[in-house]
Coordinates of N, CA and C in Angstrom, one line a residue:
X1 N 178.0 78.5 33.8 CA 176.9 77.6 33.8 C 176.7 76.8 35.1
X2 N 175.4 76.8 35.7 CA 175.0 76.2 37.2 C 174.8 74.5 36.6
X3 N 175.4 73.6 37.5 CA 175.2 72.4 37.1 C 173.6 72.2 37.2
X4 N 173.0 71.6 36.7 CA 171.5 71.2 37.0 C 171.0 69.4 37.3
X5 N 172.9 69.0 38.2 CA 171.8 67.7 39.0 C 171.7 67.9 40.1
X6 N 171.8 69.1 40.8 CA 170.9 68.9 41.9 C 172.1 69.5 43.0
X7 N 172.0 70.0 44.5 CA 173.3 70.3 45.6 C 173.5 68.6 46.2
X8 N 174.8 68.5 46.4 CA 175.2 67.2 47.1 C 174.9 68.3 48.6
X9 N 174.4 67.0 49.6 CA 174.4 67.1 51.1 C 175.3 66.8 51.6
X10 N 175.6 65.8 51.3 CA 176.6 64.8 52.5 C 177.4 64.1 51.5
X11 N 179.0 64.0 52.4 CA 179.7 63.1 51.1 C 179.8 61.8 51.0
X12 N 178.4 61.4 51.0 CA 178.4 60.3 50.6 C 176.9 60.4 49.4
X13 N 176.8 61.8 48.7 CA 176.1 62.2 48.1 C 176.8 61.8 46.7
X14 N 175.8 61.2 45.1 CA 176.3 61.3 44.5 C 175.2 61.4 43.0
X15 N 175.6 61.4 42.0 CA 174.6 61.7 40.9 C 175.8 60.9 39.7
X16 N 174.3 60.0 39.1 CA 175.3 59.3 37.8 C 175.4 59.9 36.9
X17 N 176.4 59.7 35.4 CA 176.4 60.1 34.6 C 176.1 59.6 33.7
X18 N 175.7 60.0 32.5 CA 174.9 59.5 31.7 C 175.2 60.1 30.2
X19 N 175.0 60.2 29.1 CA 175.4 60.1 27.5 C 174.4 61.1 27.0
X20 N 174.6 62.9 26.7 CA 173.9 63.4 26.1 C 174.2 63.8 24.9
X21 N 173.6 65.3 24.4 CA 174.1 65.8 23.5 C 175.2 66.6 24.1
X22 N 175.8 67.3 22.7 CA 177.1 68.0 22.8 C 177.1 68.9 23.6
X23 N 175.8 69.9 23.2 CA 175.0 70.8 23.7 C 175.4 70.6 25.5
X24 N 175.2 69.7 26.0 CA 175.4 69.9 27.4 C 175.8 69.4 28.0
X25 N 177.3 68.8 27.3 CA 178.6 68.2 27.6 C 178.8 68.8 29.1
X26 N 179.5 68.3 29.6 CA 179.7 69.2 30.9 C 181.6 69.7 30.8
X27 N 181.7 70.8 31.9 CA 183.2 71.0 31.7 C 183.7 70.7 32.9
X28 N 185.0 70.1 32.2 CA 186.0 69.5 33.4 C 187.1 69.9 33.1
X29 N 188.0 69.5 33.8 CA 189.6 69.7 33.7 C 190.1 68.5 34.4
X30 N 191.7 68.2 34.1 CA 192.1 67.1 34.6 C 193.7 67.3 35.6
X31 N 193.5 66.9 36.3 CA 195.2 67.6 37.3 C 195.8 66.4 37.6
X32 N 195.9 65.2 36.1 CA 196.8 63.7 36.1 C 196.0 62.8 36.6
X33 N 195.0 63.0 37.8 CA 194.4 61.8 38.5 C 193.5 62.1 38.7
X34 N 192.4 63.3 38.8 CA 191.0 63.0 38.9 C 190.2 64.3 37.6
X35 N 188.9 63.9 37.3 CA 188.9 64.6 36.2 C 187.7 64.6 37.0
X36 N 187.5 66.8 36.9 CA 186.8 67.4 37.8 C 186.1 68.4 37.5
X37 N 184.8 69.1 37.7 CA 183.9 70.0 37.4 C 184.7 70.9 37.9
X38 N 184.2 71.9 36.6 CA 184.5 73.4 36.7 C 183.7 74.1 37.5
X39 N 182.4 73.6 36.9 CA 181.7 74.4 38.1 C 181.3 74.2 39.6
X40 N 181.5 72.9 39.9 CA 181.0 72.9 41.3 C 182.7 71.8 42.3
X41 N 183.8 71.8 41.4 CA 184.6 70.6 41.5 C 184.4 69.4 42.3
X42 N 183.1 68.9 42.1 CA 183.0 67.2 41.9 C 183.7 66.8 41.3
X43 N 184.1 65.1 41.3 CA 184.9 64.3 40.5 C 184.1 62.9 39.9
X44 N 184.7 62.8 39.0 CA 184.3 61.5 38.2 C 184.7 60.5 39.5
X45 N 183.8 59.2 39.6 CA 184.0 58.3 40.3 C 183.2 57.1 40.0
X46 N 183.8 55.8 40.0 CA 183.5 54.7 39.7 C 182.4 54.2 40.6
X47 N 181.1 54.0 40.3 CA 180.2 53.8 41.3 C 180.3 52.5 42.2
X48 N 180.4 53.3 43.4 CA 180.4 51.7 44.9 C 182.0 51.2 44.9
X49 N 182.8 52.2 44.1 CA 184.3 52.0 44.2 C 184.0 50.1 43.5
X50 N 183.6 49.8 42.6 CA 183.6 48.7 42.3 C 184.1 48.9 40.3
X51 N 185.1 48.3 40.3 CA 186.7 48.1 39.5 C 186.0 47.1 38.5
X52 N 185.2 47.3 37.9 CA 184.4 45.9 36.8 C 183.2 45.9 36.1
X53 N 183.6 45.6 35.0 CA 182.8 46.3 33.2 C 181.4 46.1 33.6
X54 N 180.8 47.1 33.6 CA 179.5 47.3 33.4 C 179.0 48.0 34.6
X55 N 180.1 48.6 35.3 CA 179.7 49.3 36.4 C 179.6 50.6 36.0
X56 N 178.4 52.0 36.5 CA 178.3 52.9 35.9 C 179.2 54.0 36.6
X57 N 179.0 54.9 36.1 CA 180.1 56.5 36.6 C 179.4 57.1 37.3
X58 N 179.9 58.1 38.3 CA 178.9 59.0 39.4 C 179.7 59.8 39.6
X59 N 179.2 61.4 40.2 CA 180.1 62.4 40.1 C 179.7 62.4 42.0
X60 N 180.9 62.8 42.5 CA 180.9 62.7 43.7 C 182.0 63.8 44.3
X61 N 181.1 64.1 45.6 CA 182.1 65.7 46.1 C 183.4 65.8 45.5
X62 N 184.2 66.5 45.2 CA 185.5 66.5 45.3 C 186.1 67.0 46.7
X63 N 187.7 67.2 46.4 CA 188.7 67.7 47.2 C 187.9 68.9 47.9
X64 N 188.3 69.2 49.1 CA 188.2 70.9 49.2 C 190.1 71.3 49.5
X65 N 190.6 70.6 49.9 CA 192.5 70.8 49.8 C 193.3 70.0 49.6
X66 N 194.7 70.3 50.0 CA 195.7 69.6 49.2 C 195.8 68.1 50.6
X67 N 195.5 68.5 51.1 CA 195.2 67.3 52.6 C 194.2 66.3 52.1
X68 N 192.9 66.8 51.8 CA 192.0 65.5 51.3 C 192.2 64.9 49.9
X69 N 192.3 66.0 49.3 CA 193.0 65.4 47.7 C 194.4 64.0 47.9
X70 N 195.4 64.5 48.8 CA 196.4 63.3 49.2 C 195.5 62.2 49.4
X71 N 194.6 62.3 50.3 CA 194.1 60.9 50.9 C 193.0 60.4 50.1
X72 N 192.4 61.3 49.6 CA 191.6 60.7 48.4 C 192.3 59.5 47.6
X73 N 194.2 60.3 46.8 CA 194.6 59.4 46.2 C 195.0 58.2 46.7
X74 N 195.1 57.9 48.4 CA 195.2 56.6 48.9 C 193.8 55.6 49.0
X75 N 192.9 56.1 49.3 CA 191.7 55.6 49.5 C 191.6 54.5 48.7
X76 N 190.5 53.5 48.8 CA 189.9 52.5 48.7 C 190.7 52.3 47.5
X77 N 190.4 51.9 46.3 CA 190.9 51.4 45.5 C 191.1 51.9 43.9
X78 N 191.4 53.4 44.3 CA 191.3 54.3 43.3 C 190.7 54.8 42.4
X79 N 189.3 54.7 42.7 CA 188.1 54.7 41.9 C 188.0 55.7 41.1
X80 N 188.6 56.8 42.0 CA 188.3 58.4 41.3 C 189.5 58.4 40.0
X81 N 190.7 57.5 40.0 CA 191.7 58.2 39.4 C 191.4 57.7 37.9
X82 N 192.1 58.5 37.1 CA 191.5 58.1 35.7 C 193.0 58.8 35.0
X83 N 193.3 57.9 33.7 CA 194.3 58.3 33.2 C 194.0 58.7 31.9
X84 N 194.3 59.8 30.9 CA 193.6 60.3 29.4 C 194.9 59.8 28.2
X85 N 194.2 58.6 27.8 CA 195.5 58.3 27.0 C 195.5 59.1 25.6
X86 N 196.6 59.0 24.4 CA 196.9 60.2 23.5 C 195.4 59.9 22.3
X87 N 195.0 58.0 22.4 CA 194.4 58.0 21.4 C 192.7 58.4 21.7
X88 N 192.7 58.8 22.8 CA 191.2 59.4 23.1 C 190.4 58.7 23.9
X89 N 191.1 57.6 24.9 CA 190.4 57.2 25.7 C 190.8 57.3 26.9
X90 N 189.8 57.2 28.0 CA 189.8 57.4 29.6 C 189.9 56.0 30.0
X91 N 190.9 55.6 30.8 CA 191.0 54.4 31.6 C 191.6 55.0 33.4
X92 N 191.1 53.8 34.1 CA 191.0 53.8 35.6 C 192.1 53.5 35.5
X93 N 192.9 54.3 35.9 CA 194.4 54.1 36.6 C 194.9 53.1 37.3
X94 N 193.7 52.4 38.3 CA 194.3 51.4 38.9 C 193.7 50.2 38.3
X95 N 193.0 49.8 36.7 CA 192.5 49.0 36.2 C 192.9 49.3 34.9
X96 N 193.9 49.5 34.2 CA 193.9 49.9 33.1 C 193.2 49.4 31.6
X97 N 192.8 47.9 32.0 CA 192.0 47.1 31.4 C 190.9 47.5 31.0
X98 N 190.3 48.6 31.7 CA 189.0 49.4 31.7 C 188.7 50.8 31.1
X99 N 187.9 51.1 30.1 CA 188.2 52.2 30.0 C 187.0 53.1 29.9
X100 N 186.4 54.2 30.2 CA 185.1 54.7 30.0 C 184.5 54.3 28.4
X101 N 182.9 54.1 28.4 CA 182.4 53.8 27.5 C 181.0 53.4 27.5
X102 N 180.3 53.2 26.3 CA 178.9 53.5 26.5 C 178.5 51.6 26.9
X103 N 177.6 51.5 27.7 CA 176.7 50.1 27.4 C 176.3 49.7 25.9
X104 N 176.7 48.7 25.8 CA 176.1 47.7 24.7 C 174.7 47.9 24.8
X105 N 173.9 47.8 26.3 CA 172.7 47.4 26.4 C 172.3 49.1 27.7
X106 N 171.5 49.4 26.7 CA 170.5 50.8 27.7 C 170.4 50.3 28.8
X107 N 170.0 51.3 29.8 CA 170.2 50.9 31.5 C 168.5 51.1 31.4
X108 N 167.8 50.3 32.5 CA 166.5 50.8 32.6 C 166.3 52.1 33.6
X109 N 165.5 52.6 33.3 CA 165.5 54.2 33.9 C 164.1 54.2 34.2
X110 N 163.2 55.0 35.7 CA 162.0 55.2 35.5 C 162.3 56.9 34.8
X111 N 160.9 56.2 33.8 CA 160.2 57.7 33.3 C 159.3 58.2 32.9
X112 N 158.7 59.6 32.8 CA 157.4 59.7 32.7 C 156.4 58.8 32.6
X113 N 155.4 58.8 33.0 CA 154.1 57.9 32.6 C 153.5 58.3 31.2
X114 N 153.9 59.2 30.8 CA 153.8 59.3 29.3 C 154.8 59.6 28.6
X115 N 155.8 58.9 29.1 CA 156.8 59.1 28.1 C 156.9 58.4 26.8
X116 N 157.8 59.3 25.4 CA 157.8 57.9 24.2 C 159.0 57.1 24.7
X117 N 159.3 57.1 26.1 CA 160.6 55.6 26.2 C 160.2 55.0 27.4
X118 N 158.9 54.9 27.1 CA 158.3 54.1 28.5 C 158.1 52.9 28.2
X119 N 158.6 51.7 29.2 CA 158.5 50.4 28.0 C 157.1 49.2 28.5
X120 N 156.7 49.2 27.2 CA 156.0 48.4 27.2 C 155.9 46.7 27.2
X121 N 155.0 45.8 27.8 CA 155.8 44.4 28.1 C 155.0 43.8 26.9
X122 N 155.3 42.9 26.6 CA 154.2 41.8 26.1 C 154.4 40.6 26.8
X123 N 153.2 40.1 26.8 CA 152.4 38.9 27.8 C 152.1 39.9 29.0
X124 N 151.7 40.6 28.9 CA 151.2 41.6 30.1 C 150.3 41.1 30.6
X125 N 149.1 40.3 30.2 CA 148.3 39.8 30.6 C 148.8 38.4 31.2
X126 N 149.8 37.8 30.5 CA 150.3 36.7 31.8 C 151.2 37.0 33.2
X127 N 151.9 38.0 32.6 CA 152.5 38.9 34.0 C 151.7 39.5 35.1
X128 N 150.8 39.6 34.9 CA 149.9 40.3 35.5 C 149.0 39.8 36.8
X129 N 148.9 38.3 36.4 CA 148.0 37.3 37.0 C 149.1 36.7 38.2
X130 N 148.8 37.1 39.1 CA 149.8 36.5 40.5 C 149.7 35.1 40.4
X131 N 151.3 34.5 41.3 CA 150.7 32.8 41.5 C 150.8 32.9 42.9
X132 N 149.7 31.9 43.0 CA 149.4 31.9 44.9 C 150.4 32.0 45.6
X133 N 150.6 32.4 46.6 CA 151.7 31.6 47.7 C 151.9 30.5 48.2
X134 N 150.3 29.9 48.0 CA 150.6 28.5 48.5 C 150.9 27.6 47.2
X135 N 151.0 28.1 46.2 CA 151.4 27.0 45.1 C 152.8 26.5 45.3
X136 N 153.1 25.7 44.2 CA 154.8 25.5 44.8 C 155.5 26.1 43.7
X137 N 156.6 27.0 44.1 CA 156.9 28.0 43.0 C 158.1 27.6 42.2
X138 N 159.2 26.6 43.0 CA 159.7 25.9 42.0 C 159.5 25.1 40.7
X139 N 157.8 25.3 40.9 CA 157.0 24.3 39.5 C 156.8 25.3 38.4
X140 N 157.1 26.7 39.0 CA 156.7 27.7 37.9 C 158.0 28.3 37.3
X141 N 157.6 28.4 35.5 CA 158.7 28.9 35.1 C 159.1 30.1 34.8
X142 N 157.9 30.9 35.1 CA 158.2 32.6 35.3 C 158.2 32.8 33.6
X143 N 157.5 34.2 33.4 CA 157.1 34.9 32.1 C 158.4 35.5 32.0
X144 N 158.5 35.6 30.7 CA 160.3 36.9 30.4 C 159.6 37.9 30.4
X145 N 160.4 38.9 30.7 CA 160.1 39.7 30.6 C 160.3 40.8 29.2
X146 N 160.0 40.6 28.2 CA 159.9 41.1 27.2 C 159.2 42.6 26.6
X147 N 159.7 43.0 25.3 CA 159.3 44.4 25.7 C 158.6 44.0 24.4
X148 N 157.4 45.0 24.1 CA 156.9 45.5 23.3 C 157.3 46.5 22.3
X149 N 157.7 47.4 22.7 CA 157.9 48.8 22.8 C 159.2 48.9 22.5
X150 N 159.9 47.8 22.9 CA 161.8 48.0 22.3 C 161.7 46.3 21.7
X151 N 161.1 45.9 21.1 CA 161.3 44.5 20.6 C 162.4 45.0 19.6
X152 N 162.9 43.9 19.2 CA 163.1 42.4 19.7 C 163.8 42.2 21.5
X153 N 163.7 43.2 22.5 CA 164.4 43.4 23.2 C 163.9 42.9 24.5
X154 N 164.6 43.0 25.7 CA 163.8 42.3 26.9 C 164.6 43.2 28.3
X155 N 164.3 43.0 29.2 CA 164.5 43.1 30.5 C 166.2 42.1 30.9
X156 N 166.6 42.7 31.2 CA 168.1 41.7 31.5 C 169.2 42.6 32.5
X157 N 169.6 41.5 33.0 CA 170.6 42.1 34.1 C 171.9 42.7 33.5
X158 N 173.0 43.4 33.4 CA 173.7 44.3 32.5 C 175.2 43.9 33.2
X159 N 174.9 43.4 34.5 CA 176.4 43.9 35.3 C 176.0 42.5 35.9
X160 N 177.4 42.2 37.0 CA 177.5 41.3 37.6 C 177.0 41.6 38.9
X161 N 176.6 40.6 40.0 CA 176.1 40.9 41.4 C 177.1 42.3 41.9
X162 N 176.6 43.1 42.0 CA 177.8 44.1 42.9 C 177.4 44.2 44.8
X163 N 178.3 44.1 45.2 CA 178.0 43.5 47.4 C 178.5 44.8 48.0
X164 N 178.4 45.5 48.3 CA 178.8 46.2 49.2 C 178.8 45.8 50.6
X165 N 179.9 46.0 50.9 CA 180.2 45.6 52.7 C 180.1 46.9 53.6
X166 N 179.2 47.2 53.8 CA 179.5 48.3 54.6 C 178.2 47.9 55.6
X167 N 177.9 49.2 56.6 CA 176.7 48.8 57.4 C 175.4 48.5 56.7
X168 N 175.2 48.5 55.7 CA 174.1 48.2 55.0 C 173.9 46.9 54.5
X169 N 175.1 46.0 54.2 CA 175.0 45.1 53.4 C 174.4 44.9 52.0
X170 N 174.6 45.9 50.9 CA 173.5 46.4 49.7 C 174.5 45.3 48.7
X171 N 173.6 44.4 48.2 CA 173.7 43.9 47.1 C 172.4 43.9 45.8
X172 N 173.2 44.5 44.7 CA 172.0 44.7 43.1 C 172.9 44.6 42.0
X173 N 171.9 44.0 41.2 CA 172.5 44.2 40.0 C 172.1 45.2 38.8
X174 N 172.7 45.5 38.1 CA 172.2 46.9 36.9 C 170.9 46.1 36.0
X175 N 170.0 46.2 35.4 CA 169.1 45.8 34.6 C 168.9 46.7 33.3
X176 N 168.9 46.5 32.4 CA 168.5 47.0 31.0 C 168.2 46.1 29.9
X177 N 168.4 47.1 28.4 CA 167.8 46.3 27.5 C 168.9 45.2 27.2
X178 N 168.2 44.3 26.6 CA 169.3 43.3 25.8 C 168.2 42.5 25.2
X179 N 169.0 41.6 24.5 CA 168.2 40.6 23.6 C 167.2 40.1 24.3
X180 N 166.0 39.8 24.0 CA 164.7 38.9 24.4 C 164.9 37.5 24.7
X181 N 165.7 36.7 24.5 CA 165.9 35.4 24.7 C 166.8 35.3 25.9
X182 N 167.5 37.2 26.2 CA 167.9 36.2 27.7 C 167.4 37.1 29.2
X183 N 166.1 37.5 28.3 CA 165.3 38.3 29.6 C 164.9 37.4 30.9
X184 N 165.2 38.4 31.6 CA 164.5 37.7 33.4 C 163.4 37.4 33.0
X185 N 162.9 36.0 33.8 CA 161.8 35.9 34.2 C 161.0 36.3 35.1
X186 N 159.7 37.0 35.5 CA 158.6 37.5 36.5 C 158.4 36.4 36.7
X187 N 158.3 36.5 38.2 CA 157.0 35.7 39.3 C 156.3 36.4 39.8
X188 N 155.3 36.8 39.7 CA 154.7 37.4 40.2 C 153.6 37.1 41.5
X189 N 154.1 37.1 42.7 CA 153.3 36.1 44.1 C 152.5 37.0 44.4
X190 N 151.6 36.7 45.5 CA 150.7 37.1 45.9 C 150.3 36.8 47.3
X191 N 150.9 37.5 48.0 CA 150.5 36.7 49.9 C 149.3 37.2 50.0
X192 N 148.4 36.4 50.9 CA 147.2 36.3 51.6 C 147.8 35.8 52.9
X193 N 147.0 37.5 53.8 CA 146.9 37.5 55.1 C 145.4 37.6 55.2
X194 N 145.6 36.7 56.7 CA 144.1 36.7 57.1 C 144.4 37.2 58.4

C-alpha cells in the first residue's frame, strides 16, 4: 500500500495524524523507541517536539541508519520515542504522564466549501460588521464565536500557547470545538488607508 499523504522534501517535512476508520489504519512496527511506517519508514513524532496534553502527532522522516537513528535517540527531548505498554496504551517515553489519545474537543480543519462539516456561525450578521480603527477597541467586547452548525458548540482554543525558538519565532495555539460559553471572541477591524 503507497501512503497517500503526500512525498516529504526536506526533513523538516511533516504530515499530522489524525483518527480514521479501520479500513485505513496505517502499518507500523515498533523497534522499543520509535513506532514507524512500513511503507515509507517515517516515524511518529510529537509535533514542535513540544511534551504537553493537547499537542498533536505528526509523522516525520525517519532514520536512514544506525548513525542517525543513535542521534535521533539523543536529540531534543525525545519526542519521537514512544513506549507500548501491556494494557494498550502508547505513552512518550520521556513523559510517561502522557499517553496517545483522541481530543475531548475536534480540531478545526479547513474544508470543502460544500462540505456537511463546514461550520457555520451564528451572529453572522454581527461578526460580519467591522469596528472602525479609529474606535477605541478596548470598549468593545467582541462576538463569540459560536457555531450554528455544531451547536451547542463554539470556536475555542484546545492547547496551551505553544513558542517555538528557532529562527522563526512561531508562536499558536490549536483551536476547535468546545462548549459555546467559552468560545473566542471576534473583533473584527477594519483599517482605512487614504
Amino acid at each position: 500500500m503507497t501512503p497517500d499523504y503526500g512525498v516529504f522534501t526536506t526533513r523538516d517535512s511533516y504530515c499530522f495524524l489524525g483518527i480514521g476508520t479501520y479500513k485505513s489504519s496505517m502499518l507500523v512496527h515498533y523497534d522499543t523507541d520509535f513506532i514507524i511506517c512500513v511503507d515509507d519508514g517515517c516515524v511518529f513524532n510529537v509535533c514542535a517536539d513540544w511534551l504537553h496534553e493537547g499537542v498533536a502527532l505528526v509523522l516525520k522522516p525517519g532514520t536512514k541508519n544506525e548513525r542517525e537513528r543513535k542521534k535521533q535517540l539523543t536529540m531534543s527531548n525525545g519526542s519521537r520515542r514512544f513506549l507500548i505498554k501491556d494494557d494498550g496504551t502508547i505513552l512518550v517515553t520521556n513523559s510517561p504522564d502522557l499517553v496517545l489519545g483522541m481530543s475531548v474537543f475536534l480540531l478545526l480543519y479547513l474544508v470543502d466549501r460544500y462540505s456537511s462539516n463546514q461550520a457555520i456561525f451564528e451572529n453572522i450578521d454581527q461578526i460580519s460588521h467591522p469596528v472602525n480603527s479609529s474606535s477605541n477597541i478596548e470598549d468593545y467586547d467582541g462576538i463569540k464565536l459560536e457555531l450554528e452548525s455544531h451547536a451547542p458548540y463554539g470556536i475555542v482554543p484546545i492547547s496551551k500557547l505553544v513558542t517555538i525558538k528557532n529562527k522563526l519565532h512561531l508562536a499558536f495555539r490549536v483551536l476547535g470545538l468546545g462548549p459555546a460559553e467559552d468560545s473566542l471572541k471576534d473583533i473584527f477591524l477594519v483599517t482605512v488607508l487614504i
